[in-house]
XYZ file of C-alpha atoms in Angstrom:
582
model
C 0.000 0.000 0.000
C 2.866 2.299 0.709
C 5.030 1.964 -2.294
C 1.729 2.518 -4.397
C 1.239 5.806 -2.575
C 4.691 6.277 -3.021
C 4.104 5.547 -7.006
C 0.967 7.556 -7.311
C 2.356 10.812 -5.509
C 5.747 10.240 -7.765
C 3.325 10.316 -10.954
C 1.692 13.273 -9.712
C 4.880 15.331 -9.087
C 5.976 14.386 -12.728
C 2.730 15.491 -14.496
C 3.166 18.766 -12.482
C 6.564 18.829 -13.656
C 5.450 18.154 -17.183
C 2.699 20.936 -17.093
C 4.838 23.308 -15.898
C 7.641 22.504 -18.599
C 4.557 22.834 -21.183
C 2.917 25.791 -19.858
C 5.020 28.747 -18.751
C 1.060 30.715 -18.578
C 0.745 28.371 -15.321
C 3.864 30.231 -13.613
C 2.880 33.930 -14.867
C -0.491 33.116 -13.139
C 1.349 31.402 -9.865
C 3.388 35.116 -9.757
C 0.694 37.331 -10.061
C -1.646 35.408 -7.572
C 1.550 35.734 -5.164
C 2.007 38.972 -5.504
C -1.030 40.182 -2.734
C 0.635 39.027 -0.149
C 3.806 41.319 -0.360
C 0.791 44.222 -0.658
C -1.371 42.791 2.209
C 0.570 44.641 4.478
C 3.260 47.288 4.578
C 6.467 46.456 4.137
C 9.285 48.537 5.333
C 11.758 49.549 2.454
C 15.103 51.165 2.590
C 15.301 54.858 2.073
C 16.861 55.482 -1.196
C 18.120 58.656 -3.626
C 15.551 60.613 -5.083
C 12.947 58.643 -2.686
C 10.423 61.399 -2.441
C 9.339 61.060 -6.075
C 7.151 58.098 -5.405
C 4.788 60.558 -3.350
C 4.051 61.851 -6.422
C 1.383 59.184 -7.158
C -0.086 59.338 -3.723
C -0.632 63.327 -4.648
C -2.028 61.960 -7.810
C -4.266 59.382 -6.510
C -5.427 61.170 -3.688
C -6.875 63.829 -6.223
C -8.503 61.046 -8.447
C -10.473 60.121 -5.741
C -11.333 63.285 -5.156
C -12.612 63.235 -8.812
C -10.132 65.704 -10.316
C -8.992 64.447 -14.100
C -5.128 64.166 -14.882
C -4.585 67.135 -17.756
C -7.714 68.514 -17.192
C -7.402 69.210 -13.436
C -4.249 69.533 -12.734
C -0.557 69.969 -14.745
C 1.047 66.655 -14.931
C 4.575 65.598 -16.240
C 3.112 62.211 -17.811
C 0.009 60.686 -18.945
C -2.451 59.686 -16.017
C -2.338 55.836 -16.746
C -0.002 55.092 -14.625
C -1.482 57.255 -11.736
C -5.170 55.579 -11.999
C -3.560 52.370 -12.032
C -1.995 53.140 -8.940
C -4.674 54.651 -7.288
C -6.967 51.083 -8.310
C -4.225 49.415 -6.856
C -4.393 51.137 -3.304
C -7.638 51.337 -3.607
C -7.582 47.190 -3.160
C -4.052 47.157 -1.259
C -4.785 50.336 1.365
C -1.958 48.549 3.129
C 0.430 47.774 0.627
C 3.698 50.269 0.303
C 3.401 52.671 -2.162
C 6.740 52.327 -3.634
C 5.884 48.692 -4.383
C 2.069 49.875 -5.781
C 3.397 51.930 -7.927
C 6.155 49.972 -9.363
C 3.617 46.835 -9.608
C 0.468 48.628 -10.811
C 1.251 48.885 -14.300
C 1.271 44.636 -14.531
C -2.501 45.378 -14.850
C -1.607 46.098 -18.109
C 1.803 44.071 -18.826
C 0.777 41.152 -17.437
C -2.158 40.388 -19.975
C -0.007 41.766 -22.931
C 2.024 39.091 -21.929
C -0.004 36.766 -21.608
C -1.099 36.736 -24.603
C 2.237 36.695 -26.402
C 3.671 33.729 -24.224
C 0.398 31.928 -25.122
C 0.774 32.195 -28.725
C 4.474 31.309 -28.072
C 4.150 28.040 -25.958
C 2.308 26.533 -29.032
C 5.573 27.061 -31.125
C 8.049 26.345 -28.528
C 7.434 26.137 -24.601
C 11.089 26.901 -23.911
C 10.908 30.251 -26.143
C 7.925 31.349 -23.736
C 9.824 30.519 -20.460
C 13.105 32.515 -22.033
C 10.737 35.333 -23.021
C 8.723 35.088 -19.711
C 11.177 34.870 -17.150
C 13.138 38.241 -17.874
C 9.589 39.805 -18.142
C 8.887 38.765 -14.365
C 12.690 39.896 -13.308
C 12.365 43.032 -14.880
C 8.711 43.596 -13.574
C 8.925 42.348 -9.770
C 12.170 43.776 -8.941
C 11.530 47.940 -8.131
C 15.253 49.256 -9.599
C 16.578 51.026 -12.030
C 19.508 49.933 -13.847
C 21.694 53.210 -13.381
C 23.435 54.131 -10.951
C 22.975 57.609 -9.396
C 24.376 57.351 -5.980
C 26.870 55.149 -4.095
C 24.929 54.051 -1.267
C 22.057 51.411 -1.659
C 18.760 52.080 -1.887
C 15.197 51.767 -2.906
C 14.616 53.198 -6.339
C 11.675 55.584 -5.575
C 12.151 57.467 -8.954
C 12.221 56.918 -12.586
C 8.962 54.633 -12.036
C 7.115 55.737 -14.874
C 10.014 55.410 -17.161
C 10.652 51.911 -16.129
C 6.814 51.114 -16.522
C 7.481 52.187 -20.099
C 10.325 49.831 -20.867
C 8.154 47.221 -19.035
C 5.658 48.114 -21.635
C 8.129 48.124 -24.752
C 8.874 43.815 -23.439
C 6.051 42.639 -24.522
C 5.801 44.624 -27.501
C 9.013 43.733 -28.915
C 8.766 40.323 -28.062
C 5.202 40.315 -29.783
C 6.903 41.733 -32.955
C 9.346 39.337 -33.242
C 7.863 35.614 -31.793
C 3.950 36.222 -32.700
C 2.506 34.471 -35.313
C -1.510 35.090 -34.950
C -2.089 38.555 -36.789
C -5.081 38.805 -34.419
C -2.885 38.891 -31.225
C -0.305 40.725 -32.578
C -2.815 43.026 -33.352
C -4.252 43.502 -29.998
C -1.024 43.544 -28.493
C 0.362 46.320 -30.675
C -2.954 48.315 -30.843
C -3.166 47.923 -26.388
C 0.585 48.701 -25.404
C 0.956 51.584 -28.127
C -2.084 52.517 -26.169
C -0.421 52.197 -23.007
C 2.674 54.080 -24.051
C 0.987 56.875 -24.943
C -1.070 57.336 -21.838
C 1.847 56.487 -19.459
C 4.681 58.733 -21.401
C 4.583 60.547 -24.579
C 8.603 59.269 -25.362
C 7.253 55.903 -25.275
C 4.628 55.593 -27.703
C 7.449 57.136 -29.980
C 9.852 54.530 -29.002
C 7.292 51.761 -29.921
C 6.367 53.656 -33.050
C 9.988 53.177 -34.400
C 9.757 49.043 -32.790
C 6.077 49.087 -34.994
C 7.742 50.471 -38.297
C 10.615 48.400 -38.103
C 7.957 45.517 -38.076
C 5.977 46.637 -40.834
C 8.678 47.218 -43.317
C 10.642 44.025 -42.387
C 7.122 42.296 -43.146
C 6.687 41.059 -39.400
C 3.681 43.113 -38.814
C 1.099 42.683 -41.641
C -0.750 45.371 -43.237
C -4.321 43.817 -41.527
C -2.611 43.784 -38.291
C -0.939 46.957 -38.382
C -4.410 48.233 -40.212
C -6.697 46.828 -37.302
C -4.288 47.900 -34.503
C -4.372 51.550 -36.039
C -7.803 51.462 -36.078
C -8.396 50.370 -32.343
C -5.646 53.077 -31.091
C -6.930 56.117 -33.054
C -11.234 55.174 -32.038
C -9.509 54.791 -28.534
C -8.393 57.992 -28.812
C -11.286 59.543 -30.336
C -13.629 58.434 -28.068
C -11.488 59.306 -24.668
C -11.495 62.739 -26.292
C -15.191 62.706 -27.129
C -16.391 61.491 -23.283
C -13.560 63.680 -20.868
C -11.613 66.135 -23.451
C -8.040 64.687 -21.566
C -6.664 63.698 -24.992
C -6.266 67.349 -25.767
C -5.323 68.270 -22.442
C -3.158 65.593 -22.576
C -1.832 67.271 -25.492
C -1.361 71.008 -24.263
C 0.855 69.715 -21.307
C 3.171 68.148 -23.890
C 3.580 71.447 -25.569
C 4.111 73.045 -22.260
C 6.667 70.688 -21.466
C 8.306 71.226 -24.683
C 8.392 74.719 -24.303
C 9.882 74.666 -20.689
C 12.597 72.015 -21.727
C 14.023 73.534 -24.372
C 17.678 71.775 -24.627
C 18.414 69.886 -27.974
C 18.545 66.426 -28.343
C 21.506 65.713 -29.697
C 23.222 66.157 -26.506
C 20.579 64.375 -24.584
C 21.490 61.701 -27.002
C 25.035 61.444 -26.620
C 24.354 61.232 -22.183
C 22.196 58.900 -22.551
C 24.579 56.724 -25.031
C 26.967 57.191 -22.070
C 25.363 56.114 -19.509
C 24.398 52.965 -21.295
C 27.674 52.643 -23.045
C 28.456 48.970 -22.370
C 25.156 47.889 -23.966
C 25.364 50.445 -26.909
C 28.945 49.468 -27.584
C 27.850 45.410 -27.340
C 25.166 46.191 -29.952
C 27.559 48.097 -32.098
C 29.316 45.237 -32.206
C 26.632 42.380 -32.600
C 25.302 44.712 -35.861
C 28.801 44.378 -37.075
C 29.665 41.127 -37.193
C 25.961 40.448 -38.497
C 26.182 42.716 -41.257
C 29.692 41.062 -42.345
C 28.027 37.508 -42.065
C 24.730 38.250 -43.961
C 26.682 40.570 -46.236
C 26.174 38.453 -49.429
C 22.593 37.861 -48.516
C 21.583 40.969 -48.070
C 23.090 42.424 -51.793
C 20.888 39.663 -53.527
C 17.848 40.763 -51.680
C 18.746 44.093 -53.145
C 19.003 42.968 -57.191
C 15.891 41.077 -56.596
C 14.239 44.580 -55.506
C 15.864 46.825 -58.260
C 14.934 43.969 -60.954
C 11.048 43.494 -59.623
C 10.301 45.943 -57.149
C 7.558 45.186 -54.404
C 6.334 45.178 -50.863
C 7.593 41.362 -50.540
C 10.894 42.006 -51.780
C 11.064 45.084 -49.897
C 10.367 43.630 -46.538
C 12.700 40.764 -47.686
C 15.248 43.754 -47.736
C 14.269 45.274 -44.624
C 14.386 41.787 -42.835
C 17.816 42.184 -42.006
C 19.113 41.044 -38.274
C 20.898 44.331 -38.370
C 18.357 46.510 -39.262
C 16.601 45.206 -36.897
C 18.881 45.465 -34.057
C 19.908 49.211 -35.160
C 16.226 50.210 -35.154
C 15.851 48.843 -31.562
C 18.988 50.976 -30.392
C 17.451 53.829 -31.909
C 14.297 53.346 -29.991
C 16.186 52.789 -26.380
C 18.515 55.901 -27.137
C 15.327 58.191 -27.909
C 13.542 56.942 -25.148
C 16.027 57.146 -22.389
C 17.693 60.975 -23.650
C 14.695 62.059 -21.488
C 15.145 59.783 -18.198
C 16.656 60.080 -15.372
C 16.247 56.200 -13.936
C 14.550 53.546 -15.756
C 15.387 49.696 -16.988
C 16.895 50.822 -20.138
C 17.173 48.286 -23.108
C 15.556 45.511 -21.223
C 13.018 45.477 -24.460
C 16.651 44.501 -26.699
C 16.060 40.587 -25.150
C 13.122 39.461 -27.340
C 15.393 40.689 -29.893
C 18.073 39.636 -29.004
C 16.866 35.813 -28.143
C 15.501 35.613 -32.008
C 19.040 36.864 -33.069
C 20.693 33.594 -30.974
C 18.103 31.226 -32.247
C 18.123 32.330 -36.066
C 22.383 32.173 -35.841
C 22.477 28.622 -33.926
C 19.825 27.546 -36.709
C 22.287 28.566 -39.691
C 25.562 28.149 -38.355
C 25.037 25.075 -35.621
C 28.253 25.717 -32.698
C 30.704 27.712 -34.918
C 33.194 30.074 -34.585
C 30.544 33.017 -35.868
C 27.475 31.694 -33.546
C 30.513 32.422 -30.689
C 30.875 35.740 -32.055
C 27.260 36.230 -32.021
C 26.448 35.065 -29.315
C 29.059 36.694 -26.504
C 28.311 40.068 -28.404
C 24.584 39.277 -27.713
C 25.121 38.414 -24.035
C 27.187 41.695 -23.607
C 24.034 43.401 -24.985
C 21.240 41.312 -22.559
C 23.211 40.886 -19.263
C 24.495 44.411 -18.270
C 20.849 45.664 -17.332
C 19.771 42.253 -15.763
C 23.004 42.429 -13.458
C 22.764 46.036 -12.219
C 19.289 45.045 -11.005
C 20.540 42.206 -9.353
C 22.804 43.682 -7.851
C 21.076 46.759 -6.588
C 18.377 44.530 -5.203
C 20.826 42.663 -3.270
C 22.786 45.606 -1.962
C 19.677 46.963 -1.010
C 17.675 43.845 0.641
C 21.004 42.557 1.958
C 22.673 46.296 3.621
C 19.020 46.573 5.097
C 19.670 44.358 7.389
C 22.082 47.459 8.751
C 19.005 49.341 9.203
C 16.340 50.806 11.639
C 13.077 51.969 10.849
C 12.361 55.888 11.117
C 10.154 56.520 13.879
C 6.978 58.364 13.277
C 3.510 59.038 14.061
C 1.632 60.826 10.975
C 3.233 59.215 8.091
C 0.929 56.330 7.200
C 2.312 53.927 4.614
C 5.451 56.372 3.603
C 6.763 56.044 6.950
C 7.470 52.955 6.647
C 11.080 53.325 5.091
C 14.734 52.490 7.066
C 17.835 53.580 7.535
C 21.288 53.669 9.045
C 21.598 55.136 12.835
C 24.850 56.982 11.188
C 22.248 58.835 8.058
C 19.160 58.786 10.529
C 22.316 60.883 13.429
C 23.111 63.079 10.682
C 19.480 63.932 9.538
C 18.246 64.982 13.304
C 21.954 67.027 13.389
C 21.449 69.066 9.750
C 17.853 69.649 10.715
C 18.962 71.645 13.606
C 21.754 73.347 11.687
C 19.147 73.956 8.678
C 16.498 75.883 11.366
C 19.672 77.631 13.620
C 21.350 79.093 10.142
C 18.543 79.306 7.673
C 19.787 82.921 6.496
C 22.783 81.219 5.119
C 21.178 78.552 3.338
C 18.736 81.002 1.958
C 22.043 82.997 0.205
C 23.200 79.696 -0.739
C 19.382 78.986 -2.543
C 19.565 82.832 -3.819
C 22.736 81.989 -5.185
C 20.878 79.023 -7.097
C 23.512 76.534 -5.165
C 22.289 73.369 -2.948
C 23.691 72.550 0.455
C 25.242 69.403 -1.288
C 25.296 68.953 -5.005
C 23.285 65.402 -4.978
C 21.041 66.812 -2.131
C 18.196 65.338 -3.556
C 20.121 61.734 -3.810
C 20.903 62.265 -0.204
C 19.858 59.679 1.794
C 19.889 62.155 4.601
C 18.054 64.472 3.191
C 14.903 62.310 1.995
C 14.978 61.016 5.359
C 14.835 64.451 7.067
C 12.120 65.452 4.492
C 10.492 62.396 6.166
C 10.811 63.538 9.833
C 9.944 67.565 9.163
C 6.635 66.146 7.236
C 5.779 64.067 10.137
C 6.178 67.017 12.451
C 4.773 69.426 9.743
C 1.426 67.325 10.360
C 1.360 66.839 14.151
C 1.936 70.959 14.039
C -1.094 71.256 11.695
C -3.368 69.657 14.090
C -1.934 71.473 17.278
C -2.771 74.637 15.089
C -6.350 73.264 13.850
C -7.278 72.228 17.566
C -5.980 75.422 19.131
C -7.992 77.621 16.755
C -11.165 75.611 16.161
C -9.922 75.172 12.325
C -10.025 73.012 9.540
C -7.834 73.047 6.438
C -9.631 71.142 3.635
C -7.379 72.329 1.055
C -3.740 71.525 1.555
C -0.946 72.465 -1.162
C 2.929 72.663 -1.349
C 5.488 75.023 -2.069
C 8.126 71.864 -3.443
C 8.434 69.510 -5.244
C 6.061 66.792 -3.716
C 2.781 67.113 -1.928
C 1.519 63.933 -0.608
C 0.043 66.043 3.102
C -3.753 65.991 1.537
C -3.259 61.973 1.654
C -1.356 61.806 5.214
C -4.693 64.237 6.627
C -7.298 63.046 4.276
C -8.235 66.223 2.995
C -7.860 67.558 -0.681
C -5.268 68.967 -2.946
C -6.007 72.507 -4.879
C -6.730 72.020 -8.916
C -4.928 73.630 -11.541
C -1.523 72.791 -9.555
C 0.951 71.004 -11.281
C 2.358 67.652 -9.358
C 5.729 66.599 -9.260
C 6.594 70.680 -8.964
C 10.008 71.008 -10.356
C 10.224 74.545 -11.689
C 12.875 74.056 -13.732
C 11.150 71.042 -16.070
C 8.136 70.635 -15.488
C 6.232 73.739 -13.831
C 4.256 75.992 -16.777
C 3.634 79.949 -16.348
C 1.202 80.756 -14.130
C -2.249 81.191 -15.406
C -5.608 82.677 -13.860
C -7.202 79.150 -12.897
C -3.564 78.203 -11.423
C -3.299 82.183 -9.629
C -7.177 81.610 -8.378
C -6.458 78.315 -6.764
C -3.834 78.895 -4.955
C -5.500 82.287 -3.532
C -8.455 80.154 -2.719
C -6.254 77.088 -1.101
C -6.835 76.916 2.535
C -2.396 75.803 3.923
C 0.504 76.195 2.141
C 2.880 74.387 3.442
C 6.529 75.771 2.801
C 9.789 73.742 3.864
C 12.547 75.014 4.480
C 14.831 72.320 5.631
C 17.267 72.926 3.790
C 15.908 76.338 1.618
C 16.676 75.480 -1.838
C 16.814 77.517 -5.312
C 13.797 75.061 -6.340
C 11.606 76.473 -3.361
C 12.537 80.118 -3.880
C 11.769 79.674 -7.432
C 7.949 77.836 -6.735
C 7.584 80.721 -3.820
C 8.330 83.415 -6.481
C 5.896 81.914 -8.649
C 2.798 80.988 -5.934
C 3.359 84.066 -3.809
C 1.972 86.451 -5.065
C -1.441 84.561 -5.423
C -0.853 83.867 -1.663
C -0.167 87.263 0.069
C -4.117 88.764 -0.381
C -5.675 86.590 1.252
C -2.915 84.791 3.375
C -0.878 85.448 6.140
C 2.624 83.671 6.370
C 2.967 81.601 10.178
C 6.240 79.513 11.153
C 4.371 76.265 11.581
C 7.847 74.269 12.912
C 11.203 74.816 12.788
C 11.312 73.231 8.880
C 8.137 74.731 7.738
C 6.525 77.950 7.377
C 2.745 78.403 6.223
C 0.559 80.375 4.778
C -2.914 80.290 6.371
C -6.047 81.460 4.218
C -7.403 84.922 6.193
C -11.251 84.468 7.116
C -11.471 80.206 7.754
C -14.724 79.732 9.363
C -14.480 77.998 13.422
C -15.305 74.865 14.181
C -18.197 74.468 15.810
C-alpha cells in the first residue's frame, strides 16, 4: 500500500513537472496570484536617492479620488495611466507600500499583454515562452533602475514611470518578433501603443519606431498593423469625445516642450553614455551580423531593383541588423529624457531571435561564438545592475532601523542607518539655527550638497519635518477651532492631503520642479492657490527650487494669506477668514 502511494504521488509530481515545462502561462499566473501578499501589508523599504518622487502618485491618486482628471485638473509631467492604475491598486491594497504599488500597478496592463504573447508562443516552442517570460517577471517584480545615481544602496523611488514604459516596450518587442496570430499581434500592438501613450509621450514614440521596423521588415502585416491603427486612433477619439483629456493631454506636452528647451543631440550622446556597455555590445553584434549576412543581403537588393515590391522590400528590410539598429534607436530616444529607468531591457526578445536564427544557420561555430558573446554583452548588463542593486539593497538593510513616526501612514514605513538617521536629526537643527545662510546659498541658485536630492539624509529628514509638519497642523487646527480642507505645497512633492485626508487645490501642477516641469502661471492656477486653505513651505534645507515655486505661488498667496512659522522646517501660509469649528 505504501510503495503505491509512493508511485501515485511520484506520478503526480511528474505530471506537475510536465505541465509546468509545457505551460510557462501556469507560472505567470502562480506570480501574479503571489504577488497580494507582499501588498497585504506594509512592508518597510530602505530609504533610497531621489525617494520622495514616489509621493508623487499618492498626490495623484489622492486627487482622483477626489474626482479631479489628470490634464484637465491639474498639470502633470506624464500621462495619467499610470497614476489611476496606482490609485486602483491602493484602492484594493490600502496597506500595501506605495513604492511597491506603484512599481507593480502597471502589470494590470503588462501582465495580460504578456499573456497573450507567451500563449501564442508556448504553441511554437514552450522553452521560447519561459526565455521570453522569465526576464519579463525579473524586470517587472524587482523595483530598480539599472543606473546608478548614488553610491549608497537604496530603494529606487524614482524613474517609475520610465521603467513602466520599458516594461511596456517587453512585450511589444517580443510580440513583434515571436507572434505568429495577426489577431494577437494586433491587440497587443494596438493595447501597449495605447499604453505608451497614456503612461509617457517618449514611449509611444519609441514603440512607433519598434512598430515600423515591423511593418517594413514584413513582421507586422498590413491587416494587423491596419486593425491595430484602427483600435488606437477610435480609442483615442472616443477618450477625447467622453472627458476632453486627450487634448489636455496634449497642451501639457507642448508646455513641457516649451519649458525644456535643450536639444537632443546632446541628450542623445548622455544617454549613449550612460548605457555605453550595452550600446557598444550592440555596435558590435550589428557588425559582425552585417559582415556575415553581407552576401545575402546584396541579392535581396538585385531582386528589388529587378522586380520591385512590398515582398521584396520587406525581404530587404528583414535584415538582423536593421533590426537590431532600429531597436537601439528606440532605447537611445527613449532614455535621452530619463533620469532612472530599466533601459534596453526590451533589446532581449530581440536579441533571443538573433541567438536562435544564428544557432539555426551556423550550428556551434566560430561566428554563432561571435554572435552570441556580443549578444550576451548586450542582454546581461541591465539584468546584473538590477541584481545587484536589489541585493545591496535587501542585503545592507539588514544594517538598518526603521524611522520613527507618528503621521506618516504607509510612507513612513522606510529604514535607515543610525549613522544617516544621526546626521538627519543634526542638519535639521543646523538647517532651522542658520537658515539665512542657506537662503544665500538657494539665492545663489547653489544646494547645500550637489546630490542633495540623492541624499539619503536628506529624503529622510524630508520624512521627519513632514511628520512634524502634520502633528503641528493639528496642534494649530485644535488650538484655533480650524479646519484646512485644502492643503498644497510650495516643493516639489505634496503627498500632506493623503497623510490628513483632505484635498489637494486644482490647476496645480504635481511633481513641482520649476525648472522642467512647472508651466507659467495662469488665472485658474493664480485663483487656486488664492483660494487654497495651507501652504505648506519647507525650508529644511531652503533650496533655489523652493525660492523659485515661492516666487511663482506668492503672489497669489499674500491677499488673502498670512505667512505663520508652523515648525522649525516649515513655514505656512494660512487662508485669512477660515470659518471655526463648531
Amino acid at each position: 500500500m505504501q510503495a503505491s502511494s509512493d508511485t501515485t504521488f511520484s506520478s503526480k509530481r511528474h505530471g506537475l513537472r510536465a505541465t509546468l515545462a509545457r505551460q510557462p502561462l501556469i507560472v505567470l499566473a502562480l506570480t501574479v496570484t503571489c504577488l497580494p501578499l507582499a501588498l497585504i501589508g506594509t512592508l518597510v523599504m530602505p530609504i533610497g536617492p531621489m525617494y520622495w518622487d514616489h509621493y508623487i502618485y499618492l498626490d495623484a491618486a489622492n486627487r482622483i479620488f477626489d474626482g479631479q482628471i489628470p490634464s484637465i485638473d491639474f498639470f502633470a509631467p506624464v500621462g495619467g495611466l499610470g497614476y489611476y492604475l496606482f490609485a486602483g491598486w491602493l484602492y484594493l491594497f490600502p496597506n500595501g507600500h506605495a513604492l511597491l504599488l506603484s512599481s507593480w500597478s502597471m502589470m494590470t496592463v503588462t501582465v495580460p499583454l504578456m499573456a497573450l504573447v507567451v500563449r501564442d508562443v508556448q504553441k511554437q516552442s514552450p522553452a521560447i515562452g519561459y526565455a521570453l517570460l522569465l526576464p519579463f517577471l525579473f524586470f517587472s517584480l524587482l523595483p530598480f533602475n539599472t543606473g546608478e545615481f548614488y553610491p549608497y544602496p537604496g530603494s529606487d523611488g524614482f524613474g517609475i514611470y520610465n521603467r513602466q514604459i520599458c516594461q511596456l516596450l517587453y512585450p511589444l518587442a517580443a510580440a513583434l518578433i515571436f507572434v505568429r496570430g495577426w489577431r494577437i499581434l494586433a491587440a497587443v500592438t494596438a493595447l501597449a501603443m495605447l499604453a505608451l501613450l497614456f503612461t509617457k509621450v517618449t514611449g509611444v514614440a519609441a514603440g512607433t519606431l519598434l512598430c515600423l521596423m515591423a511593418f517594413f521588415a514584413g513582421r507586422l502585416p498590413l491587416r494587423a498593423a491596419l486593425m491595430a491603427a484602427v483600435v488606437f486612433f477610435v480609442t483615442i477619439g472616443l477618450f477625447e469625445i467622453i472627458t476632453g483629456a486627450v487634448s489636455a493631454y496634449a497642451a501639457d506636452i507642448m508646455s513641457l516642450l516649451l519649458i525644456n528647451d535643450a536639444s537632443l543631440l546632446p541628450r542623445l550622446l548622455q544617454a549613449a553614455s550612460i548605457n555605453f556597455g550595452v550600446i557598444l555590445s550592440c555596435g558590435i553584434l550589428a557588425f559582425v551580423l552585417f559582415f556575415n549576412e553581407f552576401a545575402a543581403f546584396l541579392e535581396k537588393i538585385r531582386i528589388f531593383a529587378a522586380k520591385p515590391g512590398f515582398a521584396s522590400l520587406g525581404a530587404v528590410a528583414n535584415q538582423s541588423f536593421f533590426w537590431l539598429t532600429s531597436f537601439v534607436a528606440a532605447g537611445l530616444l527613449f532614455e535621452s529624457q530619463n533620469t532612472g529607468s530599466q533601459a534596453f531591457i526590451f533589446l532581449w526578445p530581440l536579441l533571443l531571435a538573433i541567438l536562435l536564427e544564428s544557432y539555426r544557420r551556423r550550428g556551434p561555430s566560430v561566428a554563432f561564438a561571435m554572435i552570441a558573446v556580443a549578444a550576451l554583452g548586450a542582454a546581461l548588463p541591465p539584468a546584473v545592475a538590477i541584481a545587484q542593486k536589489a541585493a545591496r539593497t535587501w542585503i545592507g538593510a539588514v544594517n538598518t532601523v526603521p524611522i520613527e513616526n507618528r503621521n506618516l501612514k504607509g510612507i513612513g514605513a522606510v529604514s535607515v542607518r543610525d549613522i544617516l538617521d544621526r546626521r538627519a536629526e543634526r542638519l535639521r537643527a543646523n538647517y532651522a539655527d542658520y537658515r539665512t545662510t542657506y537662503e544665500a546659498l538657494a539665492a545663489a541658485n547653489e544646494l547645500p550638497s550637489f546630490l542633495l536630492y540623492s541624499d539619503l539624509d536628506f529624503q529622510v529628514l524630508w520624512l521627519q519635518a513632514a511628520d512634524r509638519a502634520v502633528s503641528a497642523v493639528a496642534d494649530y487646527e485644535a488650538a484655533n477651532k480650524v479646519r484646512f480642507e485644502t492643503i498644497m505645497t510650495i516643493d516639489f512633492t505634496n503627498p500632506f492631503p493623503w497623510l490628513m485626508d483632505r484635498h489637494a487645490p486644482k490647476h496645480i501642477a504635481i511633481g513641482a520642479d520649476p525648472y522642467r516641469a512647472v508651466p507659467p502661471p495662469d488665472q485658474r492656477m493664480r485663483d487656486a492657490v488664492g483660494s487654497v486653505d495651507l501652504a505648506l513651505y519647507p525650508t529644511c534645507p531652503p533650496t533655489a527650487a523652493r525660492l523659485k515655486l515661492l516666487k511663482l505661488y506668492e503672489p497669489a498667496l499674500a491677499a488673502g494669506h498670512r505667512r505663520i512659522t508652523l515648525t522649525p522646517c516649515f513655514d505656512a501660509f494660512v487662508r485669512n477668514g477660515l470659518a471655526a469649528r463648531p
